[in-house]
Structures are given as C-alpha cells and as structure tokens.
Coordinates of C-alpha atoms and ligand atoms in Angstrom, one line a residue:
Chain A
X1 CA -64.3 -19.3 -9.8
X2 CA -65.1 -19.3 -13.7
X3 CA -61.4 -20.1 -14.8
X4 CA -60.4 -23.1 -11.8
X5 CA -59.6 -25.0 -15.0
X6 CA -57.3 -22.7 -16.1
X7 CA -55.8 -20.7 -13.0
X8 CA -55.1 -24.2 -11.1
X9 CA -52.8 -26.1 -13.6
X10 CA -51.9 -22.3 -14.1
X11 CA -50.6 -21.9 -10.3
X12 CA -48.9 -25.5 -10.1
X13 CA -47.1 -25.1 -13.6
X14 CA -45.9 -22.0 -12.4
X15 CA -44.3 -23.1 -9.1
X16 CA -43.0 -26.0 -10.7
X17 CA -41.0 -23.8 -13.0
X18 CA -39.5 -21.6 -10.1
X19 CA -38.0 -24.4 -8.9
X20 CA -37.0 -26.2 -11.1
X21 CA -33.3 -25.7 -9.9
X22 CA -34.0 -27.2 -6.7
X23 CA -35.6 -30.3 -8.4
X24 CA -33.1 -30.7 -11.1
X25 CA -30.4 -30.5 -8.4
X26 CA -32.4 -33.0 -5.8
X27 CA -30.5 -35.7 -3.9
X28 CA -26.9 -34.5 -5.9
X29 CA -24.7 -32.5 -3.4
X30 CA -21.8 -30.6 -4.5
X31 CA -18.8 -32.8 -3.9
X32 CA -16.7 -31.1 -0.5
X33 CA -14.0 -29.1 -1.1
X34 CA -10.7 -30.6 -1.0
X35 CA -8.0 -27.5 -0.6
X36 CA -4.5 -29.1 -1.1
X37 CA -2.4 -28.7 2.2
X38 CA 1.4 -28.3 2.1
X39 CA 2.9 -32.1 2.1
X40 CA 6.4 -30.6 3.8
X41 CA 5.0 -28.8 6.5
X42 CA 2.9 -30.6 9.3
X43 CA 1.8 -27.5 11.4
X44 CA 0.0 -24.5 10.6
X45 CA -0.1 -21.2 13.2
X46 CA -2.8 -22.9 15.0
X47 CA -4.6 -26.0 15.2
X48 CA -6.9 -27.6 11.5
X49 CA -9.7 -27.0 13.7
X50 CA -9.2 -23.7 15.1
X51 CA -7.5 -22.2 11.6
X52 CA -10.3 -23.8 9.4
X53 CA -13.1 -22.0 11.7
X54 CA -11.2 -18.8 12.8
X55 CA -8.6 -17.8 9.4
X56 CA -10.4 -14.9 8.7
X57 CA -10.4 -13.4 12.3
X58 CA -6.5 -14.4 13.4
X59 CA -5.6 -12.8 9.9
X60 CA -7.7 -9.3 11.0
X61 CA -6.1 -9.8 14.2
X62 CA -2.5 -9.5 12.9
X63 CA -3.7 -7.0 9.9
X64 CA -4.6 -4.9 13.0
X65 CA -1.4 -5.3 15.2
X66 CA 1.0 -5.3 12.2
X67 CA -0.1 -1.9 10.8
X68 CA -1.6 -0.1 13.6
X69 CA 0.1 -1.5 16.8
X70 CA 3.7 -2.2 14.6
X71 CA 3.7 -5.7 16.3
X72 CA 5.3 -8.3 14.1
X73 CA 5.4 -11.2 16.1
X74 CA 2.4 -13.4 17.0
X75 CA 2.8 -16.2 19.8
X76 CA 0.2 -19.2 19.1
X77 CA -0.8 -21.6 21.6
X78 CA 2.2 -23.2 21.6
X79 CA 4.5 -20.4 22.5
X80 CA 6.1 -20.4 19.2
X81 CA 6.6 -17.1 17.5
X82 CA 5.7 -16.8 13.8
X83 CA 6.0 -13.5 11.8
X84 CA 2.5 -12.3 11.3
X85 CA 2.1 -11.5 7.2
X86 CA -0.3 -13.5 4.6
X87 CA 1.5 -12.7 2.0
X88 CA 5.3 -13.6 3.4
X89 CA 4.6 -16.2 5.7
X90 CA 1.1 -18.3 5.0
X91 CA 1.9 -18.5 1.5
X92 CA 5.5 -19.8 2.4
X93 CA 3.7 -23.0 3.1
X94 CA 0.7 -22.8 1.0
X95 CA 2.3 -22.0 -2.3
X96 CA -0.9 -21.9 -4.1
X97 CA -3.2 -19.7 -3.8
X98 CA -6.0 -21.4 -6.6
X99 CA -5.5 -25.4 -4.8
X100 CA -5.8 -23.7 -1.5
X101 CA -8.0 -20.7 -0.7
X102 CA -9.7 -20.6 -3.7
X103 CA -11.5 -24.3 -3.3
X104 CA -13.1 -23.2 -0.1
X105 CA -14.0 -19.6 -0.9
X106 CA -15.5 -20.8 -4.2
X107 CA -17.5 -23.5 -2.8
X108 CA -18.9 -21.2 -0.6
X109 CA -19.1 -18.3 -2.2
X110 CA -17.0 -16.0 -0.4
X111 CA -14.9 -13.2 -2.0
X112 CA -12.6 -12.2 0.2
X113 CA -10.7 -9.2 -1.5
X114 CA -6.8 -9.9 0.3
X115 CA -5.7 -10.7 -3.4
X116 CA -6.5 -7.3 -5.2
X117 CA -3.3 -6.1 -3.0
X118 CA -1.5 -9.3 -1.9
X119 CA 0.2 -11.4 -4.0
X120 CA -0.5 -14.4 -4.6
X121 CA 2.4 -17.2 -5.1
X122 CA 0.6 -17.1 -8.7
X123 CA 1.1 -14.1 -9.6
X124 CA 4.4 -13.5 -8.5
X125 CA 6.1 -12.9 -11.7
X126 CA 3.8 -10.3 -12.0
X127 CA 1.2 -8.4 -14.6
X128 CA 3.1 -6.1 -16.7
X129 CA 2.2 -7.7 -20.0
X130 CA 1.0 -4.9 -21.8
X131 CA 3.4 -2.6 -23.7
X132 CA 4.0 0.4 -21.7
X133 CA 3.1 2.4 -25.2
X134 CA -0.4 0.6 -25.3
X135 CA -1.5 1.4 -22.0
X136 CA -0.1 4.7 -22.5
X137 CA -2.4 5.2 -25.5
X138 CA -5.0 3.5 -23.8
X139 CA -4.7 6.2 -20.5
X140 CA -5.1 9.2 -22.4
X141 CA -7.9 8.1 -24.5
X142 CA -9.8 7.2 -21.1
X143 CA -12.2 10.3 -19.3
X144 CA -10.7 10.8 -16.2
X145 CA -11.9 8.1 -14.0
X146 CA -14.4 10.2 -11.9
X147 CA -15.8 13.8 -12.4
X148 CA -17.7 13.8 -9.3
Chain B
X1 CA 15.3 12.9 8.0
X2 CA 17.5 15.0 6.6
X3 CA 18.2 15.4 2.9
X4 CA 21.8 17.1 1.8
X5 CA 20.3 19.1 -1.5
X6 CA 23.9 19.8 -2.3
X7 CA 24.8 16.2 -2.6
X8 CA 21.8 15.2 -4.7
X9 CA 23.1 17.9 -7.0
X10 CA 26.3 16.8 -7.5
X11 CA 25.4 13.5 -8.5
X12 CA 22.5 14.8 -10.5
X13 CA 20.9 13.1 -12.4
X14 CA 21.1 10.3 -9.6
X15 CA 17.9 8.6 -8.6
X16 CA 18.5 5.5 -6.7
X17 CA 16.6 6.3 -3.8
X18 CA 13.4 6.8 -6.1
X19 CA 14.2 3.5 -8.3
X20 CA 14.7 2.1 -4.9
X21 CA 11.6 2.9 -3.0
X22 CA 9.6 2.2 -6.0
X23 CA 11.0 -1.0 -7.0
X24 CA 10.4 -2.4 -3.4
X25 CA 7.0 -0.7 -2.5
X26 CA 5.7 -2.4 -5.9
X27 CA 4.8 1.6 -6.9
X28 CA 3.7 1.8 -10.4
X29 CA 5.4 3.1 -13.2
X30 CA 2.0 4.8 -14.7
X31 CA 3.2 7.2 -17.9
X32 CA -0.2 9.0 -18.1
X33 CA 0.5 12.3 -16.3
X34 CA -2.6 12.4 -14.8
X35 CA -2.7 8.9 -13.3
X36 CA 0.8 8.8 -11.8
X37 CA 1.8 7.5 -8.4
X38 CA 4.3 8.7 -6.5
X39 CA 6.0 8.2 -3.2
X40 CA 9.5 9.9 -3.7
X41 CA 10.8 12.2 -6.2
X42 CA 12.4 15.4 -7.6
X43 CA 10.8 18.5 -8.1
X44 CA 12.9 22.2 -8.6
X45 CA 13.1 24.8 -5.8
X46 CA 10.2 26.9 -6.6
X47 CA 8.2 24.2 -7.0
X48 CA 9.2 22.0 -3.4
X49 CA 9.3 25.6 -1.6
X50 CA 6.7 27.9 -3.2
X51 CA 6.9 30.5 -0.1
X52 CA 10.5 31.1 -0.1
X53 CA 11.4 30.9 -4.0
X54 CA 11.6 34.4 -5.3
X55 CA 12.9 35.9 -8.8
X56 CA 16.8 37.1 -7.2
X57 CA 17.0 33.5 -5.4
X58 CA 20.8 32.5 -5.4
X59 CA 22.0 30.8 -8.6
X60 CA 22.8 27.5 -7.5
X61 CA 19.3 27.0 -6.8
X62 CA 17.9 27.0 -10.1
X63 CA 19.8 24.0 -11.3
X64 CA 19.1 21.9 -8.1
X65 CA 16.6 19.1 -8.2
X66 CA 14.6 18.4 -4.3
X67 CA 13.7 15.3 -3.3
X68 CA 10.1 15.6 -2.6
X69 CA 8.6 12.5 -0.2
X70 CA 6.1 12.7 2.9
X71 CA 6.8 15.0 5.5
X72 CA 5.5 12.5 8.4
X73 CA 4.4 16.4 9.9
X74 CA 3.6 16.6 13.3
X75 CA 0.4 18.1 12.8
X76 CA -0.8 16.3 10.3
X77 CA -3.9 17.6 8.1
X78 CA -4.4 14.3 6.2
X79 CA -4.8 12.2 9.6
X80 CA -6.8 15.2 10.9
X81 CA -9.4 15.0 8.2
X82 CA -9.2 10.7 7.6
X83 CA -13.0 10.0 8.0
X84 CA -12.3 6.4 8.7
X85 CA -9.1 6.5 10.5
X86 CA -7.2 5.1 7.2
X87 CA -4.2 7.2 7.7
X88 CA -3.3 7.6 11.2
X89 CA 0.1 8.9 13.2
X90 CA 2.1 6.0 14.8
X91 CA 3.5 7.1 18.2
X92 CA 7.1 7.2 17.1
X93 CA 5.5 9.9 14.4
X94 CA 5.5 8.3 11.3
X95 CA 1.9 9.2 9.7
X96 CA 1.0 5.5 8.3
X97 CA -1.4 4.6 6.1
X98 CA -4.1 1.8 6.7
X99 CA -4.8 0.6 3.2
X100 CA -7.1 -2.3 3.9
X101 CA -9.5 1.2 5.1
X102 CA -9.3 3.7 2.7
X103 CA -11.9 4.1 1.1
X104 CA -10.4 6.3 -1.4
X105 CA -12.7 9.9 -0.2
X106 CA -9.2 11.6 -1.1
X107 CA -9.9 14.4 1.5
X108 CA -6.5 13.7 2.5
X109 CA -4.9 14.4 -0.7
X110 CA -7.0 17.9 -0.4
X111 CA -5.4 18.2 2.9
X112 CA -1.7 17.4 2.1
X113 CA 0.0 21.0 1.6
X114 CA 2.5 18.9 -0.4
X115 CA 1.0 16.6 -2.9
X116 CA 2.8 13.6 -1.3
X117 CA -0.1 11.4 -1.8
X118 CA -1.3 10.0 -5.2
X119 CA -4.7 7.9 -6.2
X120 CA -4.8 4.8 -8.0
X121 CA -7.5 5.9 -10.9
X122 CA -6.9 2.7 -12.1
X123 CA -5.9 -0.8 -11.5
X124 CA -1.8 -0.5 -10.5
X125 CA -0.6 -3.9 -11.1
X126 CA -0.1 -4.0 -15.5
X127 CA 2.3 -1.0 -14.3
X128 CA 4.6 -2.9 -12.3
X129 CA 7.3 -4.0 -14.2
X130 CA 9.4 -6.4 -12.1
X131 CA 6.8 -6.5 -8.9
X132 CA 8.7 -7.3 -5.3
X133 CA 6.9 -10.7 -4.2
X134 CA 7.6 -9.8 -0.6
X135 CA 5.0 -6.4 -0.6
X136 CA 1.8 -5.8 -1.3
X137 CA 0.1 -4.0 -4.1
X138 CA -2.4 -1.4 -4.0
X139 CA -5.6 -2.0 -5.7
X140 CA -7.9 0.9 -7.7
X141 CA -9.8 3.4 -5.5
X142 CA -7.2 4.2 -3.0
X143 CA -4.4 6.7 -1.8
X144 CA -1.7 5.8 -1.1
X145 CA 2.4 7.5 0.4
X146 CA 5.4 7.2 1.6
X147 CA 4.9 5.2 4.7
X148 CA 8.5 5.9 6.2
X149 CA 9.4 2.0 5.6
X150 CA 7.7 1.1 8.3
X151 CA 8.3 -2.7 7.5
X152 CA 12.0 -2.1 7.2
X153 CA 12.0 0.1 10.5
X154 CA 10.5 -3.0 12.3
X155 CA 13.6 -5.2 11.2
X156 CA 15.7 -2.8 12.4
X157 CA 17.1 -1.8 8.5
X158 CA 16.9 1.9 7.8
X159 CA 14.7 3.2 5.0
X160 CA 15.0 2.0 1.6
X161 CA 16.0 5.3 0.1
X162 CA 18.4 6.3 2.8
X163 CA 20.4 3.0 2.2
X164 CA 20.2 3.4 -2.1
X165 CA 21.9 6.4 -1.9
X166 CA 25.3 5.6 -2.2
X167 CA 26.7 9.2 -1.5
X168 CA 24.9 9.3 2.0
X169 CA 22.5 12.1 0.8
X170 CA 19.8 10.9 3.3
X171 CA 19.9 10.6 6.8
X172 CA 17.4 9.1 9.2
X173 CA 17.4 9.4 12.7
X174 CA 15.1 10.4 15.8
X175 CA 14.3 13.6 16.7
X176 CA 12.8 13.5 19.8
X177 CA 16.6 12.7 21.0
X178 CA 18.7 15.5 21.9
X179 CA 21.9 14.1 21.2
X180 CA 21.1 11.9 17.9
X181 CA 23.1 12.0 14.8
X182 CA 20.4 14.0 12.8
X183 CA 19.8 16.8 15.7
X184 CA 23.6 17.2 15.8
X185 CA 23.6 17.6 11.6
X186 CA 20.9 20.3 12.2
X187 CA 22.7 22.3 14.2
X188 CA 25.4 22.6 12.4
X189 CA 24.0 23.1 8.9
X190 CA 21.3 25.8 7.2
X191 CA 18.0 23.4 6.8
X192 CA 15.3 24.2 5.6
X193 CA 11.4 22.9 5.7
X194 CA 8.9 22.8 3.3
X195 CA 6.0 25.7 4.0
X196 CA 6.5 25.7 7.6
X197 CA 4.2 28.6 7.9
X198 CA 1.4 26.3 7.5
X199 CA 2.0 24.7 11.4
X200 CA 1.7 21.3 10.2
X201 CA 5.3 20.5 11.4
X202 CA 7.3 18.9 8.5
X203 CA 9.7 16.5 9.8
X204 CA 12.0 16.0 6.4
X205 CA 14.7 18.8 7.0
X206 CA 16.6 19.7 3.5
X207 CA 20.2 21.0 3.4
X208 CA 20.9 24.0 0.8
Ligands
LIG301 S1 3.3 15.5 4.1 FE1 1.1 15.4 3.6 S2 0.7 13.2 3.6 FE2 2.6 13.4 4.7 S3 2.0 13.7 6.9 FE3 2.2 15.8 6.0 S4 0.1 16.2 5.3 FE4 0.2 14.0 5.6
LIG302 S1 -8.7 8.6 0.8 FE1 -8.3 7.0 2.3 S2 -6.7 7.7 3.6 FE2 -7.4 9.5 2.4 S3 -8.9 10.5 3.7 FE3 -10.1 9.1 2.4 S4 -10.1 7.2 3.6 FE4 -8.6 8.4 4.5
LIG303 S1 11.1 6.3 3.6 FE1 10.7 4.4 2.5 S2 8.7 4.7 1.7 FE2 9.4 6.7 2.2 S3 10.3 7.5 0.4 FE3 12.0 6.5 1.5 S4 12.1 4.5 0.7 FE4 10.1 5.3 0.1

C-alpha cells in the first residue's frame, strides 16, 4: 500500500459524499400527513382504522363486484348499505381530492392511477380548454401514436 | 334491441341517442379522423351491412342512415380473444368491458366484425366538452364500447339512447323471454342483423 495517504481520505471522502442526504436530513422527520376529513359527516364505510389500513383493497373489492359481478350495493359492518362507486359516493364526502388522498399518497410515495379515469371533485368542470381548432391542428400534425 | 331504421329516417338528421350516450359516457368529441371514439353512430346501408348491400338494392335504402353501436353478440370474438379477461360477457349477455384491465393489446378491435370499438391514441379528457361528473373517463392506451348502460340497467332506467329518442326508434328488451315486448316486435316485422353469416350472434335487430 504505496498510496494509503491518498486512497484512505480517498474512500472516507467518498462515502461521506453518498450520503450526504441522509446526514443533511439527520434528526428532521417529515412532518405526518394531515389529510383533511369531511367536518359534516362523522362516519366513513368502515371504521378510521380499518379504511386507513384496508382503502385500497375494499375499493378493488367493489371495483370487482361492481363491474364483473353487477353488485351495487356493499353492506359494512354495521349492516348499512352504501352504493359502492369512488367516484359517486367517497367523493360525496371527501370533496377534495388534493386535501385528502393526495397528502397521504404523496407522503408516501404512492401513485395510485384511479384519477386518470375518475374524476376528481377538482376537476369536475372538466379539461376542454383548448380550442377544438388547436387540438385539431395539433392531431394531424402528430405520427400516428404507434406503428408497431 | 331493436332499432326501427324507418323511424330514424324520418327524423333524419336526428341524433339524440348519439349526443345522449356520448354526453353521459363522457366519450370524446376527437375531430382527427383517425383518433376518433365512438360508441353509437350512423353509418349508410352498404356500409352497416356490407354482405347484403348490392348495386339494384331498393331505393329507400340509399338515403337511410343506420345506427351503428355494439352488437353484445352471443358469440363474441372480442371476449374470445381478451388476453386478460378485460372484456368479458355478463350472464344476462351484455359483453362489458373491464377498463381498469385493458391493457390496450387491441386484438379485440381486430376481432370486432363491426368496428364498434375505438382506442384512445391519446389522452380523452381536453375533448370532453361539458364532462358528466357522475362517470368516469377513459385514460390513453385503452379500448373502449358501448357497454349496454350497464350502470343505468342496474337502477332499473333503460339505456341512455333508447330513452333520448323521442320518436321511440329504440327498443330494449330481453330476449331470452318468449313473450317480451321486443320478441313480439320481431315477429311481426322484417329485421335484419348485421353479417350474421359470421356466427357471432348479433343481438341489435334493425327494422327496414
Ligand atoms: S359487436 Fe364487436 S365489440 Fe360488440 S360484442 Fe360483438 S364482437 Fe364484441
Ligand atoms: S385492448 Fe383491452 S379489451 Fe381489447 S383485447 Fe386487449 S386487453 Fe382486452
Ligand atoms: S346502450 Fe348505452 S352505452 Fe350503448 S349506445 Fe346506447 S346509450 Fe350508449
């Protein structure tokens, strides 16, 4: 070992710089998500507990029975029966979309993709902003979108 | 369903079923030819029945506009070649379509003898004007059809384009059921089906 001077200070510079995030970031947590629940409503389908841990699965659950098994109706715990649709029914209570499911799925990361077909209570009003001409123009100047 | 052409043609150029259906399904209004998305509309005889359309066809039929939808056929090629089960037929025979699974192969829209699905090339939503809050979109990379009103079946209302029409063009009724409305209205009128030689069963009947 010639170089020990040089590949030492080398090595602990080094792994110093690759993570430097994690000590730039030391002892600061991210402040918890606070998603905004609906003042005027005091119950969701299920329980806090059971809808903050199991959303995603109930909501697959009545995806699958509403389009495959043409079942509408879902009975929770209590034995009331609540029309099972994201768009028409959750979002009757939770009228926003951003101060609701966005704070959690940002903090974590998650990207569910429900919103590139349901509407949000955002977006309601809708997208056509665009002159028709422009987009028309726009259309025919595009390739085709695939060639494969 | 049965569709009265003659009754279309008199109120020609009527098209409140399609503004209907399109308005509520949140179906875009795409100009660019190439790109468009359809689940109802008009197409001429030749055109909606290539196989029985000949040069010496009957006057009246050149001037008369067909309402072209999904035929919800009882053999259904598109289900048939669905690699992940996306579009599937309901036991009451309406072929439905499972958009949070397509993956947007489009075999189906090879298999479909009657061009009643359409692709989304591109992102629908800048092309819906005045969108319906209560239904969803579609998003880009996916087929999508006529899904019988499925949604409005299950609240007990008929389909959206069967109610629009004002002159009671359309009517919807069970087939299976020997003594409904629609098997009576078969029996007593001249119907035809689109390309029935192909055995895939259309189940949209069309008076001439
Ligand atoms: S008309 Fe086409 S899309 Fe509709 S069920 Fe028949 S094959 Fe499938
Ligand atoms: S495009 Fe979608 S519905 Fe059509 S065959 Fe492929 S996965 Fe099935
Ligand atoms: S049955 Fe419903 S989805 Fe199909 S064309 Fe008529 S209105 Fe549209």
């Amino acid at each position: 070992m010639h170089d020990a001077g040089k590949v030492i200070p080398g090595i602990i510079a080094f792994v110093l710089f690759v993570t430097v995030p994690f000590w730039t970031n030391f002892g600061k947590a991210a402040p918890k998500p606070q998603p905004e629940i609906p003042k005027e409503y005091k119950k969701c389908v299920e329980s806090k507990e059971f809808m903050r841990r199991e959303h995603m699965k109930l909501l697959r659950k009545w995806r699958f029975d509403v389009v495959r098994n043409n079942m509408r109706i879902y009975i929770n715990s209590e034995g009331k029966p609540i029309n099972m649709s994201l768009q028409n029914e959750c979002l009757r209570c939770h009228s926003s979309k951003k101060k609701f499911c966005d704070v959690c799925h940002d903090y974590v990361a998650a990207h569910p993709y429900c919103w590139n077909c349901h509407i949000p209570p955002e977006e309601r009003k809708g997208w056509a902003t665009k002159e028709v001409k422009s987009l028309t123009e726009e259309a025919s100047s595009e390739q085709p979108a695939s060639h494969h | 369903m049965v569709i009265d052409t003659r009754v279309c043609q008199k109120y020609a150029p009527c098209e409140d079923c399609i503004h209907a259906c399109h308005h509520l399904h949140n179906v875009p209004q795409i100009p660019y030819k190439k790109h468009e998305v359809k689940w109802i509309w008009k197409d001429e005889f030749e055109h909606a029945f290539p196989d029985t359309a000949h040069e010496y066809a009957n006057e009246v039929l050149h001037g008369r506009e067909f309402l072209l939808l999904c035929n919800h056929c009882e053999h259904p090629p598109c289900v048939r070649v669905c690699p992940t089960q996306a579009t599937f037929k309901r036991e009451d025979g309406i072929v439905m379509m499972d958009m949070h699974r397509c993956i947007g192969c489009r075999f189906c829209m090879a298999a479909c003898p009657y061009g009643s699905r359409s692709f989304n090339w591109r992102d629908p939503r800048p092309f819906i004007k005045n969108p319906n809050p209560r239904y969803p979109t579609r998003m880009k990379g996916v087929v999508e059809k006529c899904t019988f009103c499925t949604e409005r079946l299950a609240e007990g209302k008929l389909p959206a384009c069967a109610e629009a029409c004002k002159h009671g063009a359309i009517v919807v009724g069970d087939l299976a059921d020997p003594n409904s409305e629609i098997n009576k209205i078969l029996r007593e009128h001249f119907t035809l089906r689109r390309k029935v030689h192909l055995g895939t069963g259309p189940s949209v009947f069309y008076i001439i």
